[in-house]
mmCIF file of C-alpha atoms in Angstrom:
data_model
loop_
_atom_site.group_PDB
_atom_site.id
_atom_site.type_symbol
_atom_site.label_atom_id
_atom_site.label_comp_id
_atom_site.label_asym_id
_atom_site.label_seq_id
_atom_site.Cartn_x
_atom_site.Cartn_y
_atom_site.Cartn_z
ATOM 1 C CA UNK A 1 -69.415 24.326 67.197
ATOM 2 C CA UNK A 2 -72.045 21.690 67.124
ATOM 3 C CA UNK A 3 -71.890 18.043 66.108
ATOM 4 C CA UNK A 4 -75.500 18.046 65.158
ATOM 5 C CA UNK A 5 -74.846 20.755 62.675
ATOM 6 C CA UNK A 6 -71.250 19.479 61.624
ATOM 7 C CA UNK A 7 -72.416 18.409 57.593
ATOM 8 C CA UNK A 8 -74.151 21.604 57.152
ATOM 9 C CA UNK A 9 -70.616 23.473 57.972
ATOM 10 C CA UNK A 10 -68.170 21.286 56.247
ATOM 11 C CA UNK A 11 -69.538 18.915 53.511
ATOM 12 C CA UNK A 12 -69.053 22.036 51.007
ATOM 13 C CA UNK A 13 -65.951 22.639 52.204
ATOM 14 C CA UNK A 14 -65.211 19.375 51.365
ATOM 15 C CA UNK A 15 -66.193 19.496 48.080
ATOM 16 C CA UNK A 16 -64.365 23.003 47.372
ATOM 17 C CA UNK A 17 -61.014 21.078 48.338
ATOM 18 C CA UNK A 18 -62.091 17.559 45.928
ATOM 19 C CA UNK A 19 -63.478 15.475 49.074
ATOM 20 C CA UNK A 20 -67.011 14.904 47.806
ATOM 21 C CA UNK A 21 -68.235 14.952 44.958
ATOM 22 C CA UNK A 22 -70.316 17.606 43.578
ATOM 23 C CA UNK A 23 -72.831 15.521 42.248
ATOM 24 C CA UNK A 24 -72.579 12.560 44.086
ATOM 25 C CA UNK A 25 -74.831 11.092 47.094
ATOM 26 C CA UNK A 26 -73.082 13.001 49.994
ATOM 27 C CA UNK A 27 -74.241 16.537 48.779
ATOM 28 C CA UNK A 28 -77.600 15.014 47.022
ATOM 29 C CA UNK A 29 -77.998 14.086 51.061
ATOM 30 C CA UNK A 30 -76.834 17.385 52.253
ATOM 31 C CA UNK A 31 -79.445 19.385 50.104
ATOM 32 C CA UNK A 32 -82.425 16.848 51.482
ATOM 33 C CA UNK A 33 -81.018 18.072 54.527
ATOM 34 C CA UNK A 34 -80.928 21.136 54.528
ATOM 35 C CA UNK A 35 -84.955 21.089 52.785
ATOM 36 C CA UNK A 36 -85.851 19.580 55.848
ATOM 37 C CA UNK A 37 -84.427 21.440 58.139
ATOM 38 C CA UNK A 38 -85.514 25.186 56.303
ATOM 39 C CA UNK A 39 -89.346 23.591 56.188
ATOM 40 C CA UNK A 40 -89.060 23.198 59.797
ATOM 41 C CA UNK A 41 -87.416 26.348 61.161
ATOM 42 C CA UNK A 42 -90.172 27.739 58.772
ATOM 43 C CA UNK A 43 -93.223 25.774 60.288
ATOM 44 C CA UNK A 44 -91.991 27.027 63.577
ATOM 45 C CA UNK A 45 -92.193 30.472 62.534
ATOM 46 C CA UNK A 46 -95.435 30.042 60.415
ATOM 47 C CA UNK A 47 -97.375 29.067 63.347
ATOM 48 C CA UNK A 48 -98.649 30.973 66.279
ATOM 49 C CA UNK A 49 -101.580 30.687 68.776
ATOM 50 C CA UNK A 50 -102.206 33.204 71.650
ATOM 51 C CA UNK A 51 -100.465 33.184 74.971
ATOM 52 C CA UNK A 52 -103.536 31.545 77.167
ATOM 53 C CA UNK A 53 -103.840 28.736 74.627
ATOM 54 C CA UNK A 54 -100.150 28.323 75.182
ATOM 55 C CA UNK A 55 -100.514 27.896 78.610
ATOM 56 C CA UNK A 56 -103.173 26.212 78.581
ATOM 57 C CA UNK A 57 -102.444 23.199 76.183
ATOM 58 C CA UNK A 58 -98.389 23.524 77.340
ATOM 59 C CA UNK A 59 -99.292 24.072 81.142
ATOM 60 C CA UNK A 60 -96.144 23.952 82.937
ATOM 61 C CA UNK A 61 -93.052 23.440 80.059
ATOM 62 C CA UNK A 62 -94.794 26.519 78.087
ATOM 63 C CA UNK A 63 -94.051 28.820 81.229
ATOM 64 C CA UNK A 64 -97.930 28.469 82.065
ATOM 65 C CA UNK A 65 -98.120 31.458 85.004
ATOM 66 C CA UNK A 66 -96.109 33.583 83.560
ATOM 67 C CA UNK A 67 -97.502 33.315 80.324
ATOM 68 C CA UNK A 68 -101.443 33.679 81.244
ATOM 69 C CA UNK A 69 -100.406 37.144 82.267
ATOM 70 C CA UNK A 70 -100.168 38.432 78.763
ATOM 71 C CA UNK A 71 -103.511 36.169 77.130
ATOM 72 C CA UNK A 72 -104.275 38.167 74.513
ATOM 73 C CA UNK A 73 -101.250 38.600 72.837
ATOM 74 C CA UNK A 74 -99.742 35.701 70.347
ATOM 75 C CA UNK A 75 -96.460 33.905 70.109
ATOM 76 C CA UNK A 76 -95.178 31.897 67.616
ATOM 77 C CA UNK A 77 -94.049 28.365 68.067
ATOM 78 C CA UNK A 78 -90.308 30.019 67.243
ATOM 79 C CA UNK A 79 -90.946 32.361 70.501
ATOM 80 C CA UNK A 80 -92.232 29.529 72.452
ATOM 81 C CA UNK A 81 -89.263 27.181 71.971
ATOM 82 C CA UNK A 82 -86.781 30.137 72.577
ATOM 83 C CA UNK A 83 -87.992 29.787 76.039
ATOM 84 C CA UNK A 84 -86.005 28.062 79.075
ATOM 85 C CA UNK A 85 -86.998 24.750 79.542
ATOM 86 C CA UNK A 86 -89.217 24.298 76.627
ATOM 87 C CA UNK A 87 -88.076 21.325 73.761
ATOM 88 C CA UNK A 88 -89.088 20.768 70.070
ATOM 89 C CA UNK A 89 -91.332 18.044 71.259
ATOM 90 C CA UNK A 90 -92.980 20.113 73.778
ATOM 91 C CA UNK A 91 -94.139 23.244 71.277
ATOM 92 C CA UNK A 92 -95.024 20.310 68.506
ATOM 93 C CA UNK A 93 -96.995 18.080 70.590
ATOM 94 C CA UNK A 94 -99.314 21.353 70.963
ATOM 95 C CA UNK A 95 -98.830 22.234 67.269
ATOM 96 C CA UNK A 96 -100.211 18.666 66.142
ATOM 97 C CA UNK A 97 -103.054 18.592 68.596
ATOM 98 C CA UNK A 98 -104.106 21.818 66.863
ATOM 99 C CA UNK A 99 -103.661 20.681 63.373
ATOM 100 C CA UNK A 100 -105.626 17.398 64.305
ATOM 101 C CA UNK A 101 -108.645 19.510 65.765
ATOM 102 C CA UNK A 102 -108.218 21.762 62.522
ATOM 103 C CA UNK A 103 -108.447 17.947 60.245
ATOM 104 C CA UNK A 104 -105.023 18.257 58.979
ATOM 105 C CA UNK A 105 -104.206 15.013 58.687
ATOM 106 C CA UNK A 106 -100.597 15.649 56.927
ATOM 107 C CA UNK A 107 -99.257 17.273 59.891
ATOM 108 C CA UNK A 108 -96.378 15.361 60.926
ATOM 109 C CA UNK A 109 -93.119 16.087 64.048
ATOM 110 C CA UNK A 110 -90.152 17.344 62.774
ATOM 111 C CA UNK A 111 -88.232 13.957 61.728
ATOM 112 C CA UNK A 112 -85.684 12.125 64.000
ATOM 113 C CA UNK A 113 -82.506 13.226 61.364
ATOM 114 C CA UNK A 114 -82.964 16.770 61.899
ATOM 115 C CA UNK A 115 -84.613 17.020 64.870
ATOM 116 C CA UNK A 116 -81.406 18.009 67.042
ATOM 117 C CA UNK A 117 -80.590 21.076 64.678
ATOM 118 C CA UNK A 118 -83.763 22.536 63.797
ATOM 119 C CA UNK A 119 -84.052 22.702 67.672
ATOM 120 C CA UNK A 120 -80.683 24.002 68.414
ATOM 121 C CA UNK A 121 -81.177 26.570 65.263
ATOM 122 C CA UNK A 122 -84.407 28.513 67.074
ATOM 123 C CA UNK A 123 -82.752 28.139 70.108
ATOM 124 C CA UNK A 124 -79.111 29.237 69.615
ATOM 125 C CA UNK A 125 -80.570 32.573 67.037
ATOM 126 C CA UNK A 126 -80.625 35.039 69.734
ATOM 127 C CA UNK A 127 -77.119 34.029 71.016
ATOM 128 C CA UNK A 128 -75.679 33.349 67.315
ATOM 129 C CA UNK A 129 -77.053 36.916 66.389
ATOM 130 C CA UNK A 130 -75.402 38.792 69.838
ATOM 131 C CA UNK A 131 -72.269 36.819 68.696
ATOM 132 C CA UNK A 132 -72.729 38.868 65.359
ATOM 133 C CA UNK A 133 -72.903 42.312 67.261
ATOM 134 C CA UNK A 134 -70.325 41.950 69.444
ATOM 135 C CA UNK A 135 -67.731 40.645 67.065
ATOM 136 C CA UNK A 136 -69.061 43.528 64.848
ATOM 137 C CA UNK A 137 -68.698 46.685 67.759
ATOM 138 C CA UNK A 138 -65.142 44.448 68.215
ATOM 139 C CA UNK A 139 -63.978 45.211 65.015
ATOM 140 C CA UNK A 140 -64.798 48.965 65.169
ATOM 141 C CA UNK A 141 -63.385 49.278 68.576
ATOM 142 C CA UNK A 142 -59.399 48.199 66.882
ATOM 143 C CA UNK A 143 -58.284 52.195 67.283
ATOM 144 C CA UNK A 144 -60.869 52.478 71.128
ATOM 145 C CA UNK A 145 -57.994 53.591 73.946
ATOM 146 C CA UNK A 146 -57.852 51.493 76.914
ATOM 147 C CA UNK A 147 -57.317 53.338 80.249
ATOM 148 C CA UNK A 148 -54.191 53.461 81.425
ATOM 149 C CA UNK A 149 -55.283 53.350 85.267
ATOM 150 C CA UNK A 150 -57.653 49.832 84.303
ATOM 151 C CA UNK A 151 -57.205 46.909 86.934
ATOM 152 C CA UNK A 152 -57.024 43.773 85.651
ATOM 153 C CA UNK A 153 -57.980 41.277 88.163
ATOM 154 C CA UNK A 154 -60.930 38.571 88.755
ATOM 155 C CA UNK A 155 -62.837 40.879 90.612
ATOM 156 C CA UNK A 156 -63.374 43.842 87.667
ATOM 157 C CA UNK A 157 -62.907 41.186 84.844
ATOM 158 C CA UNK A 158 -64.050 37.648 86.424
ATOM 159 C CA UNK A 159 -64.662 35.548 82.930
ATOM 160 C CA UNK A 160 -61.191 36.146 81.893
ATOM 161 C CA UNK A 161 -58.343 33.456 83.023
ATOM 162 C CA UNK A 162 -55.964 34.180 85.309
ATOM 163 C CA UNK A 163 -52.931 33.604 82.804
ATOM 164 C CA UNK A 164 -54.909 36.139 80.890
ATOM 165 C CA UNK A 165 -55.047 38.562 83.644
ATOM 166 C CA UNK A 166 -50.947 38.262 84.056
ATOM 167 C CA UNK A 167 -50.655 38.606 80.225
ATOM 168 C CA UNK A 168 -52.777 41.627 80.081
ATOM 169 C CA UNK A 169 -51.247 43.520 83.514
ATOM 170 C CA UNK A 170 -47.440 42.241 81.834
ATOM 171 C CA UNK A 171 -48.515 44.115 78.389
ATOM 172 C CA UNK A 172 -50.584 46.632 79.538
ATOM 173 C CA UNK A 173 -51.542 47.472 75.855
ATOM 174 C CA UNK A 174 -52.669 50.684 75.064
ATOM 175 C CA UNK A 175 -55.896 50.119 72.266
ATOM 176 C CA UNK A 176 -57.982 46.844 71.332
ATOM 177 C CA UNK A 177 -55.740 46.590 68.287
ATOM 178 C CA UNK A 178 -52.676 46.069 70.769
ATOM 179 C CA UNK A 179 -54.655 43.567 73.182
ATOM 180 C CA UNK A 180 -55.669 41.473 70.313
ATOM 181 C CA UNK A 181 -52.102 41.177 69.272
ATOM 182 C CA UNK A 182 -51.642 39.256 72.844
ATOM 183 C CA UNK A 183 -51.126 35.412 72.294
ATOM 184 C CA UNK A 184 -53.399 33.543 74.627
ATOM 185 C CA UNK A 185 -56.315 36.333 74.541
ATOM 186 C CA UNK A 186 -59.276 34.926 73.215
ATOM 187 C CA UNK A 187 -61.855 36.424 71.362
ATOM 188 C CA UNK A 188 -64.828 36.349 74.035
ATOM 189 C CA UNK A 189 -62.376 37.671 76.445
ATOM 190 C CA UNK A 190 -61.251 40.796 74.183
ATOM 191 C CA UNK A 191 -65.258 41.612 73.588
ATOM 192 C CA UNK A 192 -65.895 41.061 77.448
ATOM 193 C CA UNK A 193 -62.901 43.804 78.065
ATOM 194 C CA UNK A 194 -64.398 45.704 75.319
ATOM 195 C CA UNK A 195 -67.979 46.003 77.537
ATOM 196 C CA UNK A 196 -66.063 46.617 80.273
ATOM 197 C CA UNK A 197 -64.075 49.687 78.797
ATOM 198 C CA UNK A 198 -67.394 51.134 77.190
ATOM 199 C CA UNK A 199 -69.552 50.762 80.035
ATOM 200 C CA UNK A 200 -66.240 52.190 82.424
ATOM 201 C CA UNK A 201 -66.526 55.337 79.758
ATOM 202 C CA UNK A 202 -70.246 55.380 79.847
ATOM 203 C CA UNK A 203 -69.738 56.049 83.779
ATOM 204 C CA UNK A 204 -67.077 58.509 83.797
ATOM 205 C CA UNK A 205 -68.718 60.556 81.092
ATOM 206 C CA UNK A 206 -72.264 60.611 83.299
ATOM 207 C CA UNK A 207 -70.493 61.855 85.755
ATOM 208 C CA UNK A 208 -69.158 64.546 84.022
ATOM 209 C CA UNK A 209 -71.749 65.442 82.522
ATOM 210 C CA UNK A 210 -73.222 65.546 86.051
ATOM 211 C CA UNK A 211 -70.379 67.873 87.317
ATOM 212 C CA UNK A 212 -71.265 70.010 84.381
ATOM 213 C CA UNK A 213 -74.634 70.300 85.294
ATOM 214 C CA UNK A 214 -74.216 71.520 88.789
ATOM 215 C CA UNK A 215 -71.654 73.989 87.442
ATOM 216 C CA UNK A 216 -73.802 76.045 85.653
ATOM 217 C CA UNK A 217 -76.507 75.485 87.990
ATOM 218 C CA UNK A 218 -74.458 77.036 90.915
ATOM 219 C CA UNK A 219 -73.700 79.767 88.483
ATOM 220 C CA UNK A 220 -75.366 83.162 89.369
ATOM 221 C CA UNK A 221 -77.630 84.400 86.735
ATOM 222 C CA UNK A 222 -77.496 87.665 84.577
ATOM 223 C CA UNK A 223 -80.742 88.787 86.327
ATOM 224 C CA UNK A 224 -79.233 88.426 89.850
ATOM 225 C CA UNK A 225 -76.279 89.937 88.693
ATOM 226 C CA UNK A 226 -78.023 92.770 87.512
ATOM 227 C CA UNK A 227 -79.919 93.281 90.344
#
């Protein structure tokens, strides 16, 4: 949860339960808002220029090196500001140099009110959106078996607390649907033990299918046998 972004998440809320007014200043506010903040997510998207002029206008704060190695191909500003290191200002200050050299006068930087979250939307979207998936395999993974034989400790599972350790080696639950039952068990943790359990699985079924291999690799072959 962000501050920056805190009006966009509950001022309708508010208004659902009576707290502001549908038509009064405090929504007519929200829906400027939220105008601004589309047109600038959209702007970011809108514009691209190719990798060298990146690097070359950004130097440094655009990932200028690494960048120069791929000159012909194009990133948007969106891309560009995904990048560690890289701010709003940094991706507009090239954005309006190339509008002014283009005579587009009306080109102006994101403004100061909405500044904070149109940044923090482009670069929070690839987190937000693996949030999503995980949270989505989570809920299909309610029935998944956990191994009886699993260790929990900091070494095999090191985000998870160690009260959360003791509450999962006291329970020892036998599916996801059981774990999630456990008071104290966040939600992170439960998809982090989820990874762990399909990736554990992944293993164990690569080397069977290994073991499998060899089998009928060592087996003798009709035409030997025949011979």
């Amino acid at each position: 949860l962000r501050a920056d972004n805190a009006d966009l998440r509950l001022t309708r809320k508010g208004m659902k339960y009576g707290l502001v007014a549908e038509d009064g200043e405090r929504m007519e506010a929200l829906h400027v808002r939220e105008s601004l903040i589309d047109e600038g997510v959209s702007r970011l998207k809108k514009f691209d220029l190719k990798v060298m002029d990146w690097a070359s206008r950004g130097k440094d704060s655009m990932g200028g090196a690494q960048m120069s190695k791929k000159k012909g191909e194009k990133k948007t500003a969106e891309q560009v500001l995904g990048m560690p290191h890289v701010t709003l200002k940094d991706v507009e200050d090239v954005m309006l140099s190339v509008f002014e050299e283009q005579g587009e006068e009306n080109e102006r930087a994101t403004p100061a009110s909405v500044y904070d979250t149109v940044e923090a939307s482009i670069k929070y979207h690839s987190y937000v959106e693996s949030q999503h998936r995980d949270m989505e395999s989570w809920r299909k993974a309610q029935g998944l078996r956990i191994p009886v034989d699993i260790v929990y400790t900091n070494e095999s599972l090191p985000t998870l607390s160690n009260e959360e350790l003791e509450k999962l080696n006291r329970a020892r639950p036998n599916t996801f649907a059981e774990a999630s039952q456990i008071s104290g068990l966040t939600p992170q943790s439960l998809v982090y033990l989820f990874h762990h359990v399909k990736k554990r699985n992944r293993k164990r079924d690569g080397k069977r299918g290994q073991r499998q291999q060899q089998q009928q690799q060592d087996q003798p072959s009709s035409s030997s046998i025949e011979a």
